[in-house]
Coordinates of C-alpha atoms in Angstrom, one line a residue:
X1 CA 0.2 -0.3 0.5
X2 CA 2.7 2.0 1.3
X3 CA 5.2 1.9 -2.7
X4 CA 1.8 1.7 -4.0
X5 CA 0.8 5.4 -3.0
X6 CA 4.3 6.7 -2.9
X7 CA 4.2 6.2 -6.7
X8 CA 1.5 7.4 -6.7
X9 CA 2.6 10.9 -5.8
X10 CA 6.0 10.4 -7.4
X11 CA 7.0 9.0 -10.0
X12 CA 3.3 8.8 -12.0
X13 CA 2.6 12.1 -10.9
X14 CA 3.3 12.6 -14.1
X15 CA 1.0 10.0 -16.6
X16 CA -2.3 9.2 -16.9
X17 CA -4.9 7.9 -15.4
X18 CA -3.5 9.7 -12.5
X19 CA -3.1 13.1 -14.7
X20 CA -6.6 13.3 -15.7
X21 CA -8.0 12.9 -11.4
X22 CA -8.2 16.5 -10.7
X23 CA -10.0 17.2 -14.4
X24 CA -13.2 14.3 -12.0
X25 CA -13.6 15.5 -9.5
X26 CA -13.5 19.9 -11.1
X27 CA -16.6 17.8 -13.2
X28 CA -18.4 15.8 -9.8
X29 CA -18.0 19.9 -8.3
X30 CA -20.2 20.9 -11.2
X31 CA -22.4 18.7 -10.9
X32 CA -23.3 19.5 -7.2
X33 CA -27.0 19.5 -6.5
X34 CA -29.4 20.1 -3.5
X35 CA -30.1 16.5 -3.8
X36 CA -27.8 14.9 -4.9
X37 CA -25.1 17.0 -2.0
X38 CA -27.9 15.4 0.6
X39 CA -27.4 11.8 -0.3
X40 CA -24.0 12.2 -0.4
X41 CA -23.6 12.9 2.9
X42 CA -25.5 10.2 4.2
X43 CA -24.0 7.7 1.7
X44 CA -20.8 9.9 3.3
X45 CA -21.0 9.1 6.7
X46 CA -22.1 5.0 6.5
X47 CA -18.3 5.0 6.4
X48 CA -18.3 8.3 9.1
X49 CA -15.6 6.9 12.3
X50 CA -18.1 6.8 14.6
X51 CA -20.8 5.1 12.0
X52 CA -18.5 1.4 12.2
X53 CA -17.7 2.0 14.7
X54 CA -20.9 1.3 15.9
X55 CA -22.2 -0.3 13.1
X56 CA -19.7 -3.5 14.2
X57 CA -19.5 -3.7 17.9
X58 CA -24.2 -3.9 17.2
X59 CA -22.7 -6.7 15.0
X60 CA -20.0 -8.4 17.4
X61 CA -22.9 -8.7 20.0
X62 CA -24.8 -10.1 18.4
X63 CA -22.8 -12.6 16.6
X64 CA -21.6 -13.5 20.4
X65 CA -25.0 -13.0 22.6
X66 CA -28.1 -14.5 20.1
X67 CA -28.8 -17.3 21.7
X68 CA -28.7 -20.1 18.8
X69 CA -25.0 -18.7 18.2
X70 CA -22.0 -17.3 19.7
X71 CA -19.6 -17.1 16.5
X72 CA -16.5 -16.0 18.2
X73 CA -15.1 -16.1 14.4
X74 CA -17.0 -15.1 13.1
X75 CA -17.4 -11.7 15.4
X76 CA -13.3 -11.8 15.8
X77 CA -13.4 -12.0 11.7
X78 CA -15.0 -9.2 12.0
X79 CA -13.1 -7.3 14.4
X80 CA -10.1 -7.4 13.6
X81 CA -10.1 -7.3 9.2
X82 CA -12.1 -3.9 10.1
X83 CA -9.1 -2.4 13.0
X84 CA -6.4 -4.1 10.9
X85 CA -7.9 -1.8 7.8
X86 CA -7.6 1.6 10.8
X87 CA -4.0 0.3 11.3
X88 CA -2.8 -0.1 7.5
X89 CA -4.8 3.5 7.3
X90 CA -2.6 5.2 10.2
X91 CA 0.8 3.2 8.9
X92 CA 0.3 4.3 5.0
X93 CA -1.1 7.9 5.5
X94 CA 2.5 8.6 7.8
X95 CA 4.6 7.6 5.5
X96 CA 2.7 9.0 1.9
X97 CA 2.3 12.2 1.8
X98 CA -0.5 14.2 -0.7
X99 CA -3.1 17.1 -0.2
X100 CA -6.6 16.9 -1.2
X101 CA -7.9 17.8 -4.8
X102 CA -8.4 21.5 -5.2
X103 CA -11.9 21.4 -5.6
X104 CA -14.4 22.9 -2.7
X105 CA -14.5 20.9 -0.3
X106 CA -18.0 20.0 1.2
X107 CA -16.5 18.1 4.4
X108 CA -14.2 19.4 7.5
X109 CA -10.6 17.0 7.6
X110 CA -7.9 15.8 9.6
X111 CA -4.5 16.5 8.6
X112 CA -4.3 14.0 7.3
X113 CA -3.3 12.8 3.7
X114 CA -5.5 12.6 0.9
X115 CA -4.4 8.8 -0.3
X116 CA -5.9 6.6 1.1
X117 CA -10.0 7.1 1.5
X118 CA -10.0 6.1 5.2
X119 CA -14.3 6.0 5.3
X120 CA -14.1 3.9 2.1
X121 CA -11.9 0.8 3.6
X122 CA -13.3 1.2 6.6
X123 CA -16.8 0.8 4.4
X124 CA -15.0 -2.2 2.3
X125 CA -13.8 -4.2 6.1
X126 CA -17.0 -4.0 7.4
X127 CA -20.1 -4.5 4.9
X128 CA -17.3 -6.3 3.3
X129 CA -16.9 -8.4 5.9
X130 CA -20.8 -8.4 6.9
X131 CA -21.2 -9.9 3.1
X132 CA -18.7 -12.5 3.7
X133 CA -21.0 -13.4 6.9
X134 CA -24.2 -12.8 5.3
X135 CA -23.2 -15.8 2.5
X136 CA -22.2 -18.2 4.5
X137 CA -24.6 -18.3 7.6
X138 CA -27.9 -17.2 5.9
X139 CA -30.3 -19.5 4.7
X140 CA -32.2 -19.1 1.4
X141 CA -31.6 -17.4 -1.9
X142 CA -32.6 -13.9 0.0
X143 CA -28.6 -14.6 1.0
X144 CA -27.4 -13.0 -1.9
X145 CA -29.6 -10.0 -2.2
X146 CA -28.5 -9.0 1.0
X147 CA -24.2 -10.1 0.5
X148 CA -25.3 -7.7 -2.7
X149 CA -26.6 -5.1 -0.9
X150 CA -24.0 -4.6 1.4
X151 CA -21.1 -5.2 -1.6
X152 CA -23.3 -1.9 -2.6
X153 CA -22.4 -0.4 0.3
X154 CA -18.8 0.6 -0.3
X155 CA -18.9 1.4 -3.3
X156 CA -21.4 4.6 -2.3
X157 CA -19.2 6.2 0.4
X158 CA -15.8 6.4 -1.4
X159 CA -18.0 7.5 -4.9
X160 CA -19.4 10.3 -1.8
X161 CA -15.9 10.6 -1.2
X162 CA -15.4 11.7 -4.6
X163 CA -17.9 13.9 -4.9
X164 CA -17.6 16.1 -2.0
X165 CA -13.9 16.5 -2.9
X166 CA -12.8 15.0 -0.2
X167 CA -10.2 12.5 -2.2
X168 CA -8.6 11.7 -5.9
X169 CA -9.9 8.4 -7.8
X170 CA -7.2 6.5 -6.8
X171 CA -7.7 7.3 -2.8
X172 CA -10.3 6.1 -2.8
X173 CA -9.7 2.5 -5.1
X174 CA -6.3 2.8 -2.4
X175 CA -8.9 2.2 0.4
X176 CA -10.6 -0.2 -1.1
X177 CA -7.3 -1.8 -1.9
X178 CA -6.7 -2.0 2.1
X179 CA -10.3 -2.8 3.2
X180 CA -10.3 -6.1 0.6
X181 CA -6.9 -7.1 1.8
X182 CA -7.7 -6.8 5.7
X183 CA -10.7 -9.2 4.4
X184 CA -8.4 -11.6 3.4
X185 CA -5.4 -11.6 5.2
X186 CA -7.9 -11.9 8.3
X187 CA -10.4 -14.8 6.6
X188 CA -7.8 -16.5 5.7
X189 CA -6.5 -17.3 9.2
X190 CA -9.6 -17.3 11.7
X191 CA -12.9 -18.6 9.0
X192 CA -10.5 -20.9 6.9
X193 CA -9.0 -22.9 9.9
X194 CA -12.4 -23.2 11.5
X195 CA -14.3 -24.7 9.1
X196 CA -14.5 -26.3 5.7
X197 CA -16.3 -24.4 3.4
X198 CA -18.5 -25.5 0.8
X199 CA -16.4 -25.1 -2.4
X200 CA -13.4 -27.1 -0.2
X201 CA -15.5 -30.4 0.3
X202 CA -16.5 -29.9 -3.1
X203 CA -12.9 -30.1 -4.0
X204 CA -11.5 -32.4 -2.1
X205 CA -9.1 -29.8 0.0
X206 CA -9.3 -29.6 3.8
X207 CA -7.8 -26.8 6.7
X208 CA -4.3 -28.6 4.8
X209 CA -5.4 -28.1 1.0
X210 CA -4.4 -32.0 0.6
X211 CA -6.6 -33.9 -1.4
X212 CA -8.8 -36.9 -0.1
X213 CA -7.7 -36.9 3.4
X214 CA -11.3 -38.8 3.7
X215 CA -12.6 -41.2 6.0
X216 CA -14.9 -42.9 5.5
X217 CA -16.6 -45.2 8.2
X218 CA -19.2 -48.1 6.9
X219 CA -21.5 -50.7 9.2
X220 CA -20.3 -53.5 6.9
X221 CA -23.9 -55.8 7.8
X222 CA -24.8 -52.8 5.8
X223 CA -22.0 -51.4 2.7
X224 CA -21.5 -54.4 0.0
X225 CA -18.8 -53.9 -2.0
X226 CA -21.3 -52.7 -5.0
X227 CA -22.6 -49.6 -2.7
X228 CA -18.3 -49.7 -1.7
X229 CA -17.1 -48.8 -5.3
X230 CA -20.6 -46.3 -5.9
X231 CA -19.3 -44.3 -2.9
X232 CA -15.8 -44.1 -4.1
X233 CA -16.2 -43.0 -8.1
X234 CA -18.9 -40.4 -6.2
X235 CA -15.6 -39.2 -3.7
X236 CA -13.3 -39.6 -6.8
X237 CA -15.3 -37.5 -8.8
X238 CA -15.7 -34.6 -5.5
X239 CA -11.3 -35.0 -5.6
X240 CA -11.1 -37.6 -2.5
X241 CA -9.2 -40.3 -3.9
X242 CA -7.4 -41.8 -1.3
X243 CA -10.0 -42.4 1.0
X244 CA -9.5 -44.6 4.0
X245 CA -12.3 -47.3 5.2
X246 CA -13.6 -47.6 8.5
X247 CA -15.4 -50.9 9.0
X248 CA -18.0 -50.7 12.4
X249 CA -17.9 -53.3 14.4
X250 CA -21.0 -54.4 17.6
X251 CA -18.5 -53.4 20.2
X252 CA -17.7 -50.2 18.6
X253 CA -20.6 -48.8 16.2
X254 CA -18.6 -45.8 15.3
X255 CA -17.0 -43.3 18.1
X256 CA -14.2 -45.0 17.7
X257 CA -13.2 -45.4 14.3
X258 CA -14.4 -41.6 14.4
X259 CA -11.7 -40.9 16.7
X260 CA -9.4 -42.7 14.9
X261 CA -10.2 -40.4 11.8
X262 CA -9.2 -36.7 13.0
X263 CA -6.4 -38.5 15.2
X264 CA -5.7 -38.9 11.9
X265 CA -5.8 -36.1 10.0
X266 CA -9.3 -36.4 8.4
X267 CA -10.7 -32.9 6.7
X268 CA -13.4 -35.6 5.5
X269 CA -15.3 -37.4 7.8
X270 CA -18.3 -39.4 5.4
X271 CA -20.5 -42.9 7.9
X272 CA -22.4 -45.2 5.9
X273 CA -24.7 -46.9 8.3
X274 CA -27.9 -46.0 10.3
X275 CA -28.7 -43.1 13.0
X276 CA -27.1 -44.9 15.5
X277 CA -24.0 -45.1 13.7
X278 CA -23.8 -41.8 12.2
X279 CA -25.0 -41.0 15.9
X280 CA -21.7 -42.3 17.5
X281 CA -19.7 -40.2 14.6
X282 CA -21.0 -37.3 15.8
X283 CA -20.9 -37.5 19.5
X284 CA -17.1 -37.5 18.3
X285 CA -16.9 -34.9 16.1
X286 CA -18.8 -32.1 17.8
X287 CA -16.7 -29.1 17.7
X288 CA -14.4 -30.8 16.0
X289 CA -15.7 -28.3 13.0
X290 CA -15.1 -31.6 10.4
X291 CA -17.5 -31.5 8.0
X292 CA -19.8 -35.0 7.8
X293 CA -20.8 -36.8 4.9
X294 CA -24.3 -38.7 6.3
X295 CA -24.8 -41.9 3.7
X296 CA -28.2 -43.3 4.4
X297 CA -27.5 -47.3 4.9
X298 CA -29.3 -48.0 8.3
X299 CA -33.6 -48.4 8.7
X300 CA -34.6 -45.4 10.3
X301 CA -31.6 -42.6 8.4
X302 CA -34.0 -40.2 10.1
X303 CA -31.1 -37.6 10.3
X304 CA -30.3 -37.8 6.4
X305 CA -34.9 -37.6 6.1
X306 CA -34.4 -34.5 8.2
X307 CA -31.0 -32.7 5.8
X308 CA -33.6 -33.7 2.2
X309 CA -30.5 -36.2 1.7
X310 CA -32.2 -38.9 -1.0
X311 CA -31.8 -41.9 0.0
X312 CA -29.7 -43.8 -2.7
X313 CA -26.0 -43.7 -0.5
X314 CA -24.1 -42.8 -3.8
X315 CA -26.7 -39.9 -4.4
X316 CA -26.4 -38.9 -1.1
X317 CA -22.9 -39.0 -1.1
X318 CA -22.9 -37.0 -4.4
X319 CA -25.5 -34.3 -3.2
X320 CA -23.9 -34.2 0.4
X321 CA -20.3 -33.8 -1.2
X322 CA -22.2 -31.0 -3.9
X323 CA -23.9 -28.7 -1.9
X324 CA -22.8 -26.6 1.5
X325 CA -22.0 -27.1 5.0
X326 CA -24.5 -26.3 7.5
X327 CA -23.7 -26.2 11.5
X328 CA -26.1 -28.2 12.9
X329 CA -27.5 -27.7 17.0
X330 CA -26.8 -31.2 19.0
X331 CA -28.6 -32.1 22.6
X332 CA -26.0 -33.2 24.7
X333 CA -28.3 -36.0 27.5
X334 CA -27.5 -38.3 30.4
X335 CA -29.1 -39.8 33.4
X336 CA -28.5 -42.6 35.9
X337 CA -26.4 -45.5 34.0
X338 CA -26.0 -43.5 30.5
X339 CA -22.9 -42.0 30.5
X340 CA -22.9 -37.9 28.3
X341 CA -23.3 -37.7 25.2
X342 CA -24.9 -36.4 21.8
X343 CA -27.8 -37.4 19.6
X344 CA -28.6 -35.8 17.0
X345 CA -32.5 -36.4 16.0
X346 CA -34.2 -37.6 18.6
X347 CA -34.4 -38.6 22.6
X348 CA -37.5 -40.9 24.3
X349 CA -38.5 -42.5 27.3
X350 CA -41.5 -44.7 27.5
X351 CA -43.4 -45.4 24.4
X352 CA -41.5 -45.2 21.2
X353 CA -37.7 -46.5 23.3
X354 CA -39.8 -49.6 24.3
X355 CA -40.9 -50.2 20.3
X356 CA -37.5 -50.1 19.3
X357 CA -36.0 -52.0 22.2
X358 CA -38.9 -54.6 21.2
X359 CA -37.9 -54.0 16.6
X360 CA -34.1 -54.7 18.6
X361 CA -35.5 -58.2 20.0
X362 CA -36.3 -59.3 16.6
X363 CA -33.4 -58.4 14.5
X364 CA -34.9 -61.3 11.7
X365 CA -37.7 -58.4 11.4
X366 CA -36.3 -55.7 11.4
X367 CA -34.1 -56.5 9.4
X368 CA -36.2 -57.7 6.3
X369 CA -39.3 -56.0 6.6
X370 CA -36.6 -52.6 7.5
X371 CA -38.9 -49.0 9.6
X372 CA -42.5 -50.8 9.3
X373 CA -41.3 -53.8 11.9
X374 CA -41.4 -50.7 14.2
X375 CA -45.4 -50.2 13.4
X376 CA -45.7 -54.9 14.4
X377 CA -44.2 -53.7 17.7
X378 CA -46.2 -51.5 18.6
X379 CA -49.8 -52.9 19.7
X380 CA -47.7 -54.7 22.5
X381 CA -46.0 -51.6 23.7
X382 CA -49.2 -49.3 24.0
X383 CA -50.0 -51.9 25.8
X384 CA -47.6 -50.6 28.8
X385 CA -48.9 -49.0 32.1
X386 CA -48.1 -44.4 31.9
X387 CA -45.6 -43.0 33.6
X388 CA -45.6 -41.1 36.4
X389 CA -43.5 -38.3 35.9
X390 CA -42.1 -34.6 37.3
X391 CA -40.0 -31.9 33.7
X392 CA -38.1 -29.2 34.9
X393 CA -37.6 -27.0 31.4
X394 CA -34.9 -24.6 31.7
X395 CA -36.0 -22.9 35.2
X396 CA -39.2 -22.9 35.1
X397 CA -41.4 -24.9 37.9
X398 CA -41.3 -29.0 37.6
X399 CA -44.0 -30.4 35.2
X400 CA -46.0 -32.5 37.1
X401 CA -48.2 -35.5 35.3
X402 CA -48.5 -38.9 33.0
X403 CA -47.5 -39.7 30.2
X404 CA -47.4 -43.0 27.0
X405 CA -44.1 -40.7 26.4
X406 CA -41.4 -38.2 26.5
X407 CA -39.7 -37.5 22.9
X408 CA -37.0 -34.6 22.6
X409 CA -36.3 -33.4 19.6
X410 CA -33.2 -31.6 17.7
X411 CA -35.5 -32.4 14.4
X412 CA -38.7 -33.8 13.7
X413 CA -38.8 -35.4 10.5
X414 CA -40.4 -39.8 10.7
X415 CA -40.1 -41.7 8.1
X416 CA -42.8 -41.6 5.5
X417 CA -42.7 -37.9 5.4
X418 CA -44.9 -37.9 8.5
X419 CA -43.7 -34.5 10.8
X420 CA -44.5 -35.6 14.0
X421 CA -43.0 -32.2 16.1
X422 CA -43.2 -30.2 12.8
X423 CA -42.4 -26.6 14.5
X424 CA -38.5 -28.9 15.9
X425 CA -35.7 -27.3 14.6
X426 CA -32.2 -27.8 14.2
X427 CA -29.6 -24.7 14.0
X428 CA -32.4 -23.2 16.3
X429 CA -30.3 -23.3 19.0
X430 CA -33.6 -24.5 20.5
X431 CA -35.0 -28.5 21.3
X432 CA -38.2 -29.7 21.2
X433 CA -40.4 -32.3 23.2
X434 CA -43.2 -34.0 22.7
X435 CA -45.7 -35.5 25.4
X436 CA -47.9 -37.9 24.5
X437 CA -50.9 -39.8 27.3
X438 CA -53.3 -40.8 25.8
X439 CA -56.9 -42.5 27.1
X440 CA -57.7 -45.6 26.0
X441 CA -58.7 -46.4 22.2
X442 CA -60.4 -42.7 21.7
X443 CA -57.6 -41.0 23.0
X444 CA -55.5 -42.7 20.2
X445 CA -57.2 -41.7 17.9
X446 CA -57.6 -38.1 19.0
X447 CA -53.7 -38.2 19.1
X448 CA -53.4 -38.8 16.0
X449 CA -55.4 -36.5 14.1
X450 CA -53.8 -33.6 16.5
X451 CA -50.4 -34.8 15.5
X452 CA -50.9 -35.1 11.7
X453 CA -52.4 -31.9 11.1
X454 CA -50.8 -30.0 14.3
X455 CA -51.1 -26.6 14.9
X456 CA -47.6 -25.2 16.5
X457 CA -45.2 -25.0 19.9
X458 CA -48.7 -24.4 22.2
X459 CA -47.3 -25.7 25.0
X460 CA -50.3 -27.3 27.7
X461 CA -53.9 -29.0 25.8
X462 CA -55.0 -31.1 28.8
X463 CA -57.5 -34.2 28.0
X464 CA -54.6 -36.2 26.5
X465 CA -53.5 -34.1 23.3
X466 CA -50.7 -34.0 22.9
X467 CA -48.0 -31.5 25.1
X468 CA -45.3 -29.5 22.5
X469 CA -42.3 -27.3 24.3
X470 CA -39.3 -25.7 23.4
X471 CA -36.1 -25.7 26.1
X472 CA -32.8 -25.6 26.4
X473 CA -32.4 -27.9 29.1
X474 CA -34.4 -30.2 30.9
X475 CA -34.3 -32.4 33.1
X476 CA -36.4 -35.7 33.6
X477 CA -37.4 -37.5 36.7
X478 CA -39.4 -40.9 36.7
X479 CA -41.4 -42.7 39.3
X480 CA -40.2 -46.1 38.6
X481 CA -37.3 -47.1 35.7
X482 CA -38.2 -46.6 32.1
X483 CA -36.9 -47.5 28.7
X484 CA -34.3 -45.0 27.0
X485 CA -33.9 -44.4 23.7
X486 CA -31.2 -42.5 21.9
X487 CA -31.8 -42.0 18.2
X488 CA -32.9 -45.0 17.5
X489 CA -31.1 -46.8 19.9
X490 CA -32.8 -48.6 23.2
X491 CA -30.5 -47.5 26.0
X492 CA -30.7 -48.9 29.0
X493 CA -34.2 -48.1 31.7
X494 CA -33.5 -45.6 34.4
X495 CA -35.5 -42.7 36.3
X496 CA -33.4 -39.7 35.3
X497 CA -32.3 -37.9 31.8
X498 CA -31.4 -35.1 32.1
X499 CA -31.6 -33.2 27.8
X500 CA -28.7 -29.8 26.9
X501 CA -28.5 -28.0 23.3
X502 CA -25.1 -27.6 22.1
X503 CA -25.9 -25.3 19.2
X504 CA -24.1 -25.1 16.4
X505 CA -21.9 -28.1 17.4
X506 CA -22.0 -30.3 14.9
X507 CA -20.4 -29.3 10.9
X508 CA -22.4 -31.4 7.9
X509 CA -23.4 -31.0 4.5
X510 CA -26.2 -30.5 2.7
X511 CA -27.4 -30.4 -0.6
X512 CA -27.4 -27.4 -2.3
X513 CA -31.2 -26.7 -2.6
X514 CA -31.2 -23.7 -4.4
X515 CA -28.7 -25.2 -7.0

């Protein structure tokens, strides 16, 4: 930046286009009108020191304090980029002396060099940084519109500074270069190493920039050689030409293999199996920033369904690797006889856990029929006694009563397109609770009718109707030991369960639905 400034004020000052800059400033001076002057004031103020400081502070506080976040790296990225361009601006203005344009200036100014434009540099770092965050954190097609508007603001600030006679065109250009390079340097240091981007996932490069560092955790009972060959072909097409396949065992359904992959420096972990395999892998990946690609090869495949992935293994992997990254919440769960672990989909106590236990006892029916095996298990499970329980949600007073089933959902969709908990979202920083306590055949019919046309998060309804609640932490206490399940796997009976949301703990590759 200093070299460019010394070139402009030295050997190149008699060369075009430097010699034409005064003409540009005088031309803008002749175009001044009261309306344009007012608009230019607004544009100039968007890059004013006070404006930049206030907007940066507000954005950083939002990134840290909003419940579904925090995003410390993103907040640090924005704050440091704005700070870095300010530091460079101060050093450059000391090293390079340049007079402001010889026109009537509409603003007062400190006795600093005209090169570079501090307003433009600050606006580029601030609004350009917000555009980067909008593109990486927001969802939906309108994120590009938001980013485009933010990227236009530095240009508006630069043109306003020219109109008001405060800078030469090359001063404004220098400010944009300063702000842009600050974003590049800080982003490379903070964001590139924080999480593999969608581009890196597509090209097979990760935090070390080396292709092919992919580990594939497979359930050998669910993935045959033909499927493995198809997965290798998809991985190679996306740049992962030497994936390592790690097989699960009955004693280790995926956690140890995932830990080994992380220890070996994997930049991508592909999990081929059912919800139990995916859950144990997600438990080890929590907080690592290494992305997970889910390949559905099980009975329920609930996480894959909730992420919008195809259910054919090769198609699912291709859609994930060609998509984008998404930060999902996980739920941390523990209880008596149950060590602390994480789940990504659902955990339940009572009826649903009894269904899982029954299906597990009849593996052959489950293997032949798939998820309809749970339906066959329902009549026996429904004959069980209702449970007496106490539920404390966050800091509220405990809820006491009876229930046939309590279900905590991080996601809400089941097989067949049924959304048992329609408002559950895996990235909202909240968990959803469903309580069912139907009485008799009529009660079950009313419950089914109430669940199908769901009316939203509605709290206690009474009369045996379903109850829906949201929370960040919940404590469940049962009068007698009850069957429990986590993501479809029975985990033994117990009298206590605590569940807490861990926002943004898991990075997952999801299809790019906008494409």
